[in-house]
């Protein structure tokens, strides 16, 4: 890949935007008011805005390997804090995807060096749901299910964060768990009942 092609692409993109709206970048520079926080995987195939049909300014994005919400991750915590307390987003999305390399790696007992502590969190998800996962004999189906359960657990991790709990109580924000199906391009809503999940964990995790 010729890296200069990116600058050519950028010039074309700017020209395209300006041909439709001469004030496009002037307006973009005024500030952002996104209503959605999207936490997705770093996978190059999972393009946040593009797959949602959203435009610059409409979604606040955080991506890491396997869309994880890890309590000691200062990066993720800062993104969530800024999105919830400063941008006042209304919708918090965890978006996983089938054929996720991080999830696949976590399913294999193997020393992967510096990746070990990160993958450990996905292996923990497997342990929590070991009975269900081990009852699935087809390996691909088990892999897909772990992708879904990981999304569910990351949604739960999100509502363990004090500022998210506060926003939940004060202004009724929404938390969603989705999976992007690379095979079809479809976005699947896992329809996780966050009210129920919140109730279930509050006995232990209520920070209010
Ligand atoms: Co992935």
GROMACS .gro file of N, CA and C in nm, residues 8-179:
model
  516
    8UNK      N    1  -0.411   1.147  -0.109
    8UNK     CA    2  -0.494   1.168  -0.230
    8UNK      C    3  -0.641   1.143  -0.196
    9UNK      N    4  -0.665   1.032  -0.126
    9UNK     CA    5  -0.803   1.001  -0.084
    9UNK      C    6  -0.863   1.115  -0.002
   10UNK      N    7  -0.779   1.168   0.089
   10UNK     CA    8  -0.826   1.275   0.176
   10UNK      C    9  -0.865   1.398   0.095
   11UNK      N   10  -0.781   1.432  -0.003
   11UNK     CA   11  -0.813   1.547  -0.089
   11UNK      C   12  -0.946   1.526  -0.161
   12UNK      N   13  -0.967   1.405  -0.208
   12UNK     CA   14  -1.092   1.374  -0.279
   12UNK      C   15  -1.212   1.382  -0.184
   13UNK      N   16  -1.189   1.333  -0.062
   13UNK     CA   17  -1.296   1.334   0.038
   13UNK      C   18  -1.336   1.478   0.072
   14UNK      N   19  -1.235   1.564   0.093
   14UNK     CA   20  -1.261   1.706   0.124
   14UNK      C   21  -1.339   1.770   0.009
   15UNK      N   22  -1.293   1.746  -0.113
   15UNK     CA   23  -1.359   1.805  -0.230
   15UNK      C   24  -1.504   1.756  -0.240
   16UNK      N   25  -1.524   1.628  -0.213
   16UNK     CA   26  -1.659   1.570  -0.219
   16UNK      C   27  -1.752   1.633  -0.118
   17UNK      N   28  -1.703   1.649   0.005
   17UNK     CA   29  -1.785   1.709   0.111
   17UNK      C   30  -1.820   1.854   0.077
   18UNK      N   31  -1.718   1.930   0.029
   18UNK     CA   32  -1.740   2.071   0.000
   18UNK      C   33  -1.832   2.091  -0.120
   19UNK      N   34  -1.832   1.996  -0.212
   19UNK     CA   35  -1.920   2.011  -0.328
   19UNK      C   36  -2.067   1.999  -0.288
   20UNK      N   37  -2.093   1.925  -0.180
   20UNK     CA   38  -2.230   1.911  -0.132
   20UNK      C   39  -2.266   2.026  -0.037
   21UNK      N   40  -2.170   2.061   0.049
   21UNK     CA   41  -2.194   2.167   0.149
   21UNK      C   42  -2.065   2.248   0.170
   22UNK      N   43  -2.060   2.367   0.114
   22UNK     CA   44  -1.938   2.450   0.125
   22UNK      C   45  -1.901   2.481   0.270
   23UNK      N   46  -1.999   2.473   0.361
   23UNK     CA   47  -1.972   2.504   0.503
   23UNK      C   48  -1.947   2.380   0.587
   24UNK      N   49  -1.932   2.265   0.522
   24UNK     CA   50  -1.923   2.138   0.596
   24UNK      C   51  -1.818   2.141   0.706
   25UNK      N   52  -1.696   2.181   0.672
   25UNK     CA   53  -1.589   2.176   0.773
   25UNK      C   54  -1.597   2.294   0.871
   26UNK      N   55  -1.654   2.405   0.822
   26UNK     CA   56  -1.676   2.519   0.912
   26UNK      C   57  -1.771   2.477   1.024
   27UNK      N   58  -1.874   2.405   0.987
   27UNK     CA   59  -1.972   2.357   1.085
   27UNK      C   60  -1.912   2.248   1.175
   28UNK      N   61  -1.832   2.161   1.116
   28UNK     CA   62  -1.770   2.052   1.191
   28UNK      C   63  -1.678   2.108   1.300
   29UNK      N   64  -1.613   2.221   1.267
   29UNK     CA   65  -1.518   2.282   1.360
   29UNK      C   66  -1.586   2.348   1.480
   30UNK      N   67  -1.718   2.367   1.471
   30UNK     CA   68  -1.789   2.435   1.580
   30UNK      C   69  -1.796   2.349   1.706
   31UNK      N   70  -1.785   2.217   1.692
   31UNK     CA   71  -1.788   2.130   1.810
   31UNK      C   72  -1.864   2.003   1.782
   32UNK      N   73  -1.863   1.914   1.882
   32UNK     CA   74  -1.932   1.787   1.865
   32UNK      C   75  -2.044   1.773   1.967
   33UNK      N   76  -2.148   1.703   1.927
   33UNK     CA   77  -2.259   1.675   2.017
   33UNK      C   78  -2.312   1.533   1.992
   34UNK      N   79  -2.222   1.434   2.006
   34UNK     CA   80  -2.267   1.297   1.977
   34UNK      C   81  -2.361   1.246   2.085
   35UNK      N   82  -2.456   1.164   2.044
   35UNK     CA   83  -2.552   1.105   2.139
   35UNK      C   84  -2.516   0.961   2.171
   36UNK      N   85  -2.418   0.908   2.098
   36UNK     CA   86  -2.383   0.766   2.110
   36UNK      C   87  -2.236   0.750   2.146
   37UNK      N   88  -2.212   0.664   2.245
   37UNK     CA   89  -2.075   0.617   2.271
   37UNK      C   90  -2.066   0.476   2.217
   38UNK      N   91  -1.969   0.452   2.130
   38UNK     CA   92  -1.951   0.320   2.068
   38UNK      C   93  -1.819   0.262   2.115
   39UNK      N   94  -1.827   0.148   2.183
   39UNK     CA   95  -1.705   0.076   2.222
   39UNK      C   96  -1.700  -0.051   2.139
   40UNK      N   97  -1.605  -0.054   2.047
   40UNK     CA   98  -1.597  -0.167   1.955
   40UNK      C   99  -1.458  -0.229   1.953
   41UNK      N  100  -1.440  -0.327   1.866
   41UNK     CA  101  -1.311  -0.394   1.853
   41UNK      C  102  -1.221  -0.315   1.757
   42UNK      N  103  -1.091  -0.329   1.777
   42UNK     CA  104  -0.995  -0.261   1.688
   42UNK      C  105  -0.989  -0.326   1.550
   43UNK      N  106  -1.051  -0.440   1.535
   43UNK     CA  107  -1.050  -0.512   1.407
   43UNK      C  108  -1.078  -0.417   1.290
   44UNK      N  109  -0.994  -0.426   1.188
   44UNK     CA  110  -1.002  -0.331   1.075
   44UNK      C  111  -1.132  -0.343   0.996
   45UNK      N  112  -1.205  -0.452   1.018
   45UNK     CA  113  -1.330  -0.471   0.944
   45UNK      C  114  -1.451  -0.411   1.015
   46UNK      N  115  -1.431  -0.372   1.140
   46UNK     CA  116  -1.545  -0.321   1.219
   46UNK      C  117  -1.536  -0.169   1.228
   47UNK      N  118  -1.583  -0.104   1.123
   47UNK     CA  119  -1.573   0.042   1.114
   47UNK      C  120  -1.694   0.106   1.181
   48UNK      N  121  -1.673   0.173   1.290
   48UNK     CA  122  -1.784   0.223   1.371
   48UNK      C  123  -1.887   0.303   1.292
   49UNK      N  124  -1.848   0.420   1.243
   49UNK     CA  125  -1.945   0.508   1.177
   49UNK      C  126  -2.004   0.445   1.052
   50UNK      N  127  -1.917   0.383   0.972
   50UNK     CA  128  -1.963   0.332   0.843
   50UNK      C  129  -2.072   0.227   0.857
   51UNK      N  130  -2.052   0.132   0.947
   51UNK     CA  131  -2.152   0.025   0.957
   51UNK      C  132  -2.281   0.074   1.021
   52UNK      N  133  -2.276   0.187   1.093
   52UNK     CA  134  -2.397   0.243   1.154
   52UNK      C  135  -2.461   0.350   1.067
   53UNK      N  136  -2.395   0.386   0.957
   53UNK     CA  137  -2.450   0.491   0.871
   53UNK      C  138  -2.450   0.627   0.938
   54UNK      N  139  -2.354   0.648   1.029
   54UNK     CA  140  -2.346   0.777   1.097
   54UNK      C  141  -2.230   0.859   1.040
   55UNK      N  142  -2.230   0.987   1.074
   55UNK     CA  143  -2.134   1.079   1.015
   55UNK      C  144  -2.043   1.140   1.121
   56UNK      N  145  -1.934   1.205   1.077
   56UNK     CA  146  -1.848   1.273   1.174
   56UNK      C  147  -1.932   1.363   1.266
   57UNK      N  148  -1.904   1.354   1.395
   57UNK     CA  149  -1.978   1.436   1.491
   57UNK      C  150  -2.092   1.363   1.560
   58UNK      N  151  -2.127   1.243   1.509
   58UNK     CA  152  -2.246   1.176   1.562
   58UNK      C  153  -2.217   1.063   1.660
   59UNK      N  154  -2.092   1.016   1.665
   59UNK     CA  155  -2.064   0.904   1.756
   59UNK      C  156  -1.924   0.919   1.816
   60UNK      N  157  -1.919   0.900   1.948
   60UNK     CA  158  -1.791   0.905   2.020
   60UNK      C  159  -1.741   0.761   2.025
   61UNK      N  160  -1.617   0.740   1.980
   61UNK     CA  161  -1.571   0.603   1.956
   61UNK      C  162  -1.451   0.564   2.041
   62UNK      N  163  -1.459   0.444   2.095
   62UNK     CA  164  -1.343   0.384   2.161
   62UNK      C  165  -1.330   0.242   2.108
   63UNK      N  166  -1.208   0.205   2.069
   63UNK     CA  167  -1.189   0.069   2.019
   63UNK      C  168  -1.066   0.007   2.084
   64UNK      N  169  -1.078  -0.119   2.118
   64UNK     CA  170  -0.962  -0.194   2.167
   64UNK      C  171  -0.981  -0.341   2.126
   65UNK      N  172  -0.883  -0.423   2.155
   65UNK     CA  173  -0.896  -0.564   2.116
   65UNK      C  174  -1.014  -0.628   2.191
   66UNK      N  175  -1.111  -0.672   2.115
   66UNK     CA  176  -1.230  -0.743   2.165
   66UNK      C  177  -1.322  -0.658   2.251
   67UNK      N  178  -1.326  -0.527   2.221
   67UNK     CA  179  -1.425  -0.437   2.284
   67UNK      C  180  -1.441  -0.459   2.434
   68UNK      N  181  -1.330  -0.447   2.506
   68UNK     CA  182  -1.330  -0.477   2.648
   68UNK      C  183  -1.351  -0.352   2.735
   69UNK      N  184  -1.417  -0.374   2.849
   69UNK     CA  185  -1.433  -0.270   2.952
   69UNK      C  186  -1.364  -0.323   3.077
   70UNK      N  187  -1.240  -0.283   3.095
   70UNK     CA  188  -1.156  -0.337   3.202
   70UNK      C  189  -1.135  -0.227   3.306
   71UNK      N  190  -1.164  -0.261   3.432
   71UNK     CA  191  -1.174  -0.156   3.535
   71UNK      C  192  -1.046  -0.074   3.554
   72UNK      N  193  -0.930  -0.133   3.526
   72UNK     CA  194  -0.804  -0.060   3.547
   72UNK      C  195  -0.755   0.011   3.421
   73UNK      N  196  -0.834   0.007   3.315
   73UNK     CA  197  -0.794   0.068   3.188
   73UNK      C  198  -0.825   0.218   3.192
   74UNK      N  199  -0.721   0.298   3.213
   74UNK     CA  200  -0.739   0.443   3.226
   74UNK      C  201  -0.791   0.505   3.096
   75UNK      N  202  -0.749   0.449   2.986
   75UNK     CA  203  -0.794   0.497   2.855
   75UNK      C  204  -0.946   0.482   2.842
   76UNK      N  205  -0.995   0.359   2.861
   76UNK     CA  206  -1.139   0.333   2.851
   76UNK      C  207  -1.216   0.415   2.954
   77UNK      N  208  -1.165   0.420   3.078
   77UNK     CA  209  -1.236   0.495   3.183
   77UNK      C  210  -1.246   0.643   3.149
   78UNK      N  211  -1.142   0.698   3.089
   78UNK     CA  212  -1.143   0.839   3.051
   78UNK      C  213  -1.243   0.864   2.940
   79UNK      N  214  -1.248   0.774   2.843
   79UNK     CA  215  -1.343   0.787   2.732
   79UNK      C  216  -1.487   0.782   2.785
   80UNK      N  217  -1.514   0.686   2.872
   80UNK     CA  218  -1.650   0.672   2.926
   80UNK      C  219  -1.687   0.794   3.010
   81UNK      N  220  -1.592   0.839   3.093
   81UNK     CA  221  -1.619   0.956   3.177
   81UNK      C  222  -1.649   1.079   3.093
   82UNK      N  223  -1.566   1.100   2.991
   82UNK     CA  224  -1.587   1.219   2.906
   82UNK      C  225  -1.720   1.209   2.832
   83UNK      N  226  -1.750   1.090   2.782
   83UNK     CA  227  -1.874   1.070   2.705
   83UNK      C  228  -1.998   1.091   2.794
   84UNK      N  229  -1.993   1.035   2.915
   84UNK     CA  230  -2.110   1.038   3.002
   84UNK      C  231  -2.124   1.172   3.075
   85UNK      N  232  -2.013   1.223   3.128
   85UNK     CA  233  -2.022   1.343   3.212
   85UNK      C  234  -2.003   1.476   3.139
   86UNK      N  235  -1.938   1.473   3.025
   86UNK     CA  236  -1.914   1.599   2.953
   86UNK      C  237  -1.993   1.609   2.823
   87UNK      N  238  -1.998   1.501   2.749
   87UNK     CA  239  -2.074   1.504   2.623
   87UNK      C  240  -2.221   1.469   2.646
   88UNK      N  241  -2.250   1.412   2.763
   88UNK     CA  242  -2.387   1.371   2.797
   88UNK      C  243  -2.451   1.280   2.693
   89UNK      N  244  -2.376   1.181   2.649
   89UNK     CA  245  -2.433   1.086   2.553
   89UNK      C  246  -2.551   1.014   2.617
   90UNK      N  247  -2.643   0.968   2.533
   90UNK     CA  248  -2.763   0.900   2.583
   90UNK      C  249  -2.757   0.749   2.564
   91UNK      N  250  -2.679   0.707   2.465
   91UNK     CA  251  -2.673   0.564   2.430
   91UNK      C  252  -2.530   0.513   2.439
   92UNK      N  253  -2.512   0.407   2.517
   92UNK     CA  254  -2.379   0.346   2.533
   92UNK      C  255  -2.383   0.208   2.467
   93UNK      N  256  -2.299   0.190   2.368
   93UNK     CA  257  -2.302   0.065   2.291
   93UNK      C  258  -2.172  -0.013   2.308
   94UNK      N  259  -2.186  -0.141   2.341
   94UNK     CA  260  -2.072  -0.233   2.329
   94UNK      C  261  -2.099  -0.315   2.204
   95UNK      N  262  -2.008  -0.308   2.108
   95UNK     CA  263  -2.028  -0.381   1.983
   95UNK      C  264  -1.916  -0.481   1.959
   96UNK      N  265  -1.948  -0.608   1.973
   96UNK     CA  266  -1.852  -0.714   1.941
   96UNK      C  267  -1.870  -0.756   1.797
   97UNK      N  268  -1.798  -0.856   1.755
   97UNK     CA  269  -1.817  -0.906   1.618
   97UNK      C  270  -1.777  -1.053   1.612
   98UNK      N  271  -1.850  -1.128   1.527
   98UNK     CA  272  -1.813  -1.267   1.504
   98UNK      C  273  -1.677  -1.270   1.435
   99UNK      N  274  -1.606  -1.379   1.449
   99UNK     CA  275  -1.470  -1.395   1.394
   99UNK      C  276  -1.372  -1.296   1.457
  100UNK      N  277  -1.393  -1.271   1.587
  100UNK     CA  278  -1.305  -1.178   1.659
  100UNK      C  279  -1.176  -1.252   1.700
  101UNK      N  280  -1.064  -1.203   1.649
  101UNK     CA  281  -0.935  -1.269   1.674
  101UNK      C  282  -0.898  -1.274   1.821
  102UNK      N  283  -0.934  -1.171   1.896
  102UNK     CA  284  -0.904  -1.167   2.039
  102UNK      C  285  -0.979  -1.276   2.114
  103UNK      N  286  -1.107  -1.293   2.078
  103UNK     CA  287  -1.189  -1.397   2.142
  103UNK      C  288  -1.136  -1.535   2.105
  104UNK      N  289  -1.098  -1.549   1.977
  104UNK     CA  290  -1.043  -1.677   1.930
  104UNK      C  291  -0.915  -1.712   2.008
  105UNK      N  292  -0.829  -1.612   2.022
  105UNK     CA  293  -0.703  -1.634   2.093
  105UNK      C  294  -0.728  -1.674   2.238
  106UNK      N  295  -0.830  -1.611   2.299
  106UNK     CA  296  -0.861  -1.640   2.439
  106UNK      C  297  -0.913  -1.783   2.457
  107UNK      N  298  -0.968  -1.840   2.350
  107UNK     CA  299  -1.022  -1.976   2.358
  107UNK      C  300  -0.912  -2.082   2.354
  108UNK      N  301  -0.793  -2.038   2.314
  108UNK     CA  302  -0.684  -2.135   2.306
  108UNK      C  303  -0.586  -2.118   2.422
  109UNK      N  304  -0.565  -2.225   2.500
  109UNK     CA  305  -0.472  -2.214   2.610
  109UNK      C  306  -0.329  -2.207   2.559
  110UNK      N  307  -0.276  -2.085   2.557
  110UNK     CA  308  -0.146  -2.065   2.496
  110UNK      C  309  -0.085  -1.936   2.553
  111UNK      N  310   0.047  -1.937   2.571
  111UNK     CA  311   0.114  -1.817   2.621
  111UNK      C  312   0.134  -1.720   2.504
  112UNK      N  313   0.068  -1.605   2.513
  112UNK     CA  314   0.079  -1.506   2.405
  112UNK      C  315   0.149  -1.379   2.453
  113UNK      N  316   0.236  -1.395   2.551
  113UNK     CA  317   0.321  -1.284   2.595
  113UNK      C  318   0.242  -1.167   2.651
  114UNK      N  319   0.271  -1.048   2.601
  114UNK     CA  320   0.211  -0.926   2.653
  114UNK      C  321   0.059  -0.924   2.636
  115UNK      N  322   0.009  -1.009   2.544
  115UNK     CA  323  -0.137  -1.015   2.525
  115UNK      C  324  -0.207  -1.091   2.638
  116UNK      N  325  -0.130  -1.169   2.716
  116UNK     CA  326  -0.190  -1.254   2.820
  116UNK      C  327  -0.282  -1.177   2.916
  117UNK      N  328  -0.236  -1.066   2.976
  117UNK     CA  329  -0.323  -1.000   3.074
  117UNK      C  330  -0.453  -0.946   3.013
  118UNK      N  331  -0.446  -0.904   2.887
  118UNK     CA  332  -0.567  -0.853   2.820
  118UNK      C  333  -0.663  -0.969   2.793
  119UNK      N  334  -0.608  -1.076   2.735
  119UNK     CA  335  -0.691  -1.192   2.701
  119UNK      C  336  -0.745  -1.261   2.825
  120UNK      N  337  -0.676  -1.244   2.937
  120UNK     CA  338  -0.721  -1.304   3.063
  120UNK      C  339  -0.867  -1.264   3.092
  121UNK      N  340  -0.899  -1.138   3.059
  121UNK     CA  341  -1.034  -1.088   3.086
  121UNK      C  342  -1.139  -1.161   3.001
  122UNK      N  343  -1.101  -1.202   2.881
  122UNK     CA  344  -1.194  -1.279   2.796
  122UNK      C  345  -1.202  -1.422   2.848
  123UNK      N  346  -1.087  -1.473   2.894
  123UNK     CA  347  -1.087  -1.608   2.952
  123UNK      C  348  -1.175  -1.612   3.077
  124UNK      N  349  -1.176  -1.501   3.152
  124UNK     CA  350  -1.264  -1.492   3.270
  124UNK      C  351  -1.411  -1.503   3.229
  125UNK      N  352  -1.444  -1.441   3.114
  125UNK     CA  353  -1.583  -1.450   3.064
  125UNK      C  354  -1.616  -1.596   3.034
  126UNK      N  355  -1.519  -1.666   2.975
  126UNK     CA  356  -1.539  -1.809   2.946
  126UNK      C  357  -1.564  -1.885   3.077
  127UNK      N  358  -1.485  -1.854   3.178
  127UNK     CA  359  -1.499  -1.925   3.306
  127UNK      C  360  -1.636  -1.901   3.368
  128UNK      N  361  -1.683  -1.775   3.364
  128UNK     CA  362  -1.813  -1.741   3.422
  128UNK      C  363  -1.924  -1.821   3.353
  129UNK      N  364  -1.908  -1.841   3.221
  129UNK     CA  365  -2.014  -1.907   3.142
  129UNK      C  366  -1.970  -2.046   3.094
  130UNK      N  367  -1.880  -2.106   3.169
  130UNK     CA  368  -1.819  -2.234   3.129
  130UNK      C  369  -1.922  -2.343   3.101
  131UNK      N  370  -2.024  -2.354   3.188
  131UNK     CA  371  -2.122  -2.462   3.171
  131UNK      C  372  -2.196  -2.449   3.039
  132UNK      N  373  -2.243  -2.326   3.011
  132UNK     CA  374  -2.316  -2.305   2.885
  132UNK      C  375  -2.225  -2.330   2.765
  133UNK      N  376  -2.104  -2.271   2.770
  133UNK     CA  377  -2.013  -2.282   2.655
  133UNK      C  378  -1.968  -2.425   2.630
  134UNK      N  379  -1.937  -2.497   2.736
  134UNK     CA  380  -1.890  -2.635   2.720
  134UNK      C  381  -2.000  -2.730   2.673
  135UNK      N  382  -2.127  -2.686   2.689
  135UNK     CA  383  -2.237  -2.770   2.642
  135UNK      C  384  -2.258  -2.756   2.490
  136UNK      N  385  -2.190  -2.659   2.428
  136UNK     CA  386  -2.201  -2.641   2.282
  136UNK      C  387  -2.088  -2.722   2.217
  137UNK      N  388  -2.127  -2.826   2.143
  137UNK     CA  389  -2.023  -2.914   2.087
  137UNK      C  390  -1.956  -2.855   1.963
  138UNK      N  391  -2.032  -2.780   1.884
  138UNK     CA  392  -1.975  -2.723   1.762
  138UNK      C  393  -1.882  -2.606   1.797
  139UNK      N  394  -1.757  -2.616   1.755
  139UNK     CA  395  -1.659  -2.516   1.797
  139UNK      C  396  -1.691  -2.374   1.747
  140UNK      N  397  -1.741  -2.365   1.623
  140UNK     CA  398  -1.775  -2.233   1.570
  140UNK      C  399  -1.891  -2.169   1.645
  141UNK      N  400  -1.988  -2.255   1.679
  141UNK     CA  401  -2.103  -2.202   1.756
  141UNK      C  402  -2.059  -2.157   1.895
  142UNK      N  403  -1.966  -2.232   1.952
  142UNK     CA  404  -1.914  -2.196   2.085
  142UNK      C  405  -1.839  -2.063   2.077
  143UNK      N  406  -1.762  -2.049   1.969
  143UNK     CA  407  -1.687  -1.925   1.943
  143UNK      C  408  -1.783  -1.806   1.929
  144UNK      N  409  -1.889  -1.825   1.848
  144UNK     CA  410  -1.988  -1.718   1.831
  144UNK      C  411  -2.054  -1.682   1.963
  145UNK      N  412  -2.086  -1.785   2.041
  145UNK     CA  413  -2.155  -1.761   2.168
  145UNK      C  414  -2.064  -1.686   2.266
  146UNK      N  415  -1.934  -1.719   2.262
  146UNK     CA  416  -1.842  -1.647   2.352
  146UNK      C  417  -1.832  -1.499   2.310
  147UNK      N  418  -1.837  -1.473   2.180
  147UNK     CA  419  -1.840  -1.334   2.133
  147UNK      C  420  -1.959  -1.262   2.196
  148UNK      N  421  -2.076  -1.328   2.192
  148UNK     CA  422  -2.199  -1.267   2.247
  148UNK      C  423  -2.191  -1.250   2.398
  149UNK      N  424  -2.145  -1.355   2.466
  149UNK     CA  425  -2.136  -1.348   2.613
  149UNK      C  426  -2.032  -1.244   2.656
  150UNK      N  427  -1.927  -1.229   2.576
  150UNK     CA  428  -1.827  -1.127   2.608
  150UNK      C  429  -1.890  -0.988   2.599
  151UNK      N  430  -1.971  -0.965   2.496
  151UNK     CA  431  -2.041  -0.836   2.484
  151UNK      C  432  -2.128  -0.813   2.607
  152UNK      N  433  -2.202  -0.918   2.645
  152UNK     CA  434  -2.290  -0.908   2.763
  152UNK      C  435  -2.210  -0.872   2.889
  153UNK      N  436  -2.099  -0.940   2.909
  153UNK     CA  437  -2.017  -0.913   3.029
  153UNK      C  438  -1.957  -0.772   3.024
  154UNK      N  439  -1.923  -0.723   2.905
  154UNK     CA  440  -1.867  -0.588   2.896
  154UNK      C  441  -1.975  -0.482   2.922
  155UNK      N  442  -2.100  -0.513   2.884
  155UNK     CA  443  -2.212  -0.423   2.918
  155UNK      C  444  -2.225  -0.416   3.070
  156UNK      N  445  -2.214  -0.532   3.134
  156UNK     CA  446  -2.223  -0.537   3.281
  156UNK      C  447  -2.105  -0.461   3.343
  157UNK      N  448  -1.986  -0.479   3.284
  157UNK     CA  449  -1.870  -0.404   3.335
  157UNK      C  450  -1.891  -0.253   3.324
  158UNK      N  451  -1.961  -0.214   3.217
  158UNK     CA  452  -1.988  -0.071   3.196
  158UNK      C  453  -2.075  -0.016   3.310
  159UNK      N  454  -2.177  -0.094   3.349
  159UNK     CA  455  -2.265  -0.043   3.455
  159UNK      C  456  -2.209  -0.065   3.596
  160UNK      N  457  -2.087  -0.120   3.602
  160UNK     CA  458  -2.017  -0.124   3.732
  160UNK      C  459  -1.946   0.008   3.758
  161UNK      N  460  -1.934   0.092   3.654
  161UNK     CA  461  -1.862   0.219   3.667
  161UNK      C  462  -1.954   0.321   3.736
  162UNK      N  463  -1.902   0.387   3.839
  162UNK     CA  464  -1.983   0.477   3.922
  162UNK      C  465  -2.055   0.584   3.840
  163UNK      N  466  -1.983   0.650   3.748
  163UNK     CA  467  -2.045   0.759   3.672
  163UNK      C  468  -2.157   0.708   3.580
  164UNK      N  469  -2.142   0.584   3.534
  164UNK     CA  470  -2.247   0.526   3.448
  164UNK      C  471  -2.370   0.494   3.535
  165UNK      N  472  -2.348   0.441   3.654
  165UNK     CA  473  -2.460   0.414   3.746
  165UNK      C  474  -2.535   0.544   3.779
  166UNK      N  475  -2.457   0.650   3.801
  166UNK     CA  476  -2.517   0.779   3.836
  166UNK      C  477  -2.603   0.830   3.719
  167UNK      N  478  -2.548   0.823   3.599
  167UNK     CA  479  -2.621   0.870   3.481
  167UNK      C  480  -2.745   0.782   3.456
  168UNK      N  481  -2.732   0.655   3.489
  168UNK     CA  482  -2.844   0.562   3.475
  168UNK      C  483  -2.960   0.606   3.564
  169UNK      N  484  -2.924   0.642   3.687
  169UNK     CA  485  -3.027   0.682   3.784
  169UNK      C  486  -3.084   0.820   3.752
  170UNK      N  487  -2.994   0.912   3.714
  170UNK     CA  488  -3.035   1.052   3.699
  170UNK      C  489  -3.100   1.086   3.566
  171UNK      N  490  -3.051   1.026   3.458
  171UNK     CA  491  -3.109   1.066   3.329
  171UNK      C  492  -3.137   0.949   3.235
  172UNK      N  493  -3.149   0.831   3.295
  172UNK     CA  494  -3.199   0.718   3.218
  172UNK      C  495  -3.125   0.691   3.088
  173UNK      N  496  -2.994   0.682   3.095
  173UNK     CA  497  -2.917   0.648   2.975
  173UNK      C  498  -2.942   0.500   2.939
  174UNK      N  499  -2.907   0.462   2.819
  174UNK     CA  500  -2.930   0.325   2.774
  174UNK      C  501  -2.797   0.256   2.743
  175UNK      N  502  -2.790   0.129   2.779
  175UNK     CA  503  -2.670   0.048   2.748
  175UNK      C  504  -2.715  -0.066   2.656
  176UNK      N  505  -2.644  -0.084   2.546
  176UNK     CA  506  -2.682  -0.187   2.448
  176UNK      C  507  -2.564  -0.280   2.420
  177UNK      N  508  -2.595  -0.406   2.396
  177UNK     CA  509  -2.496  -0.503   2.351
  177UNK      C  510  -2.529  -0.548   2.211
  178UNK      N  511  -2.437  -0.522   2.119
  178UNK     CA  512  -2.459  -0.559   1.978
  178UNK      C  513  -2.346  -0.648   1.929
  179UNK      N  514  -2.376  -0.721   1.823
  179UNK     CA  515  -2.271  -0.797   1.753
  179UNK      C  516  -2.279  -0.763   1.605
   0.00000   0.00000   0.00000
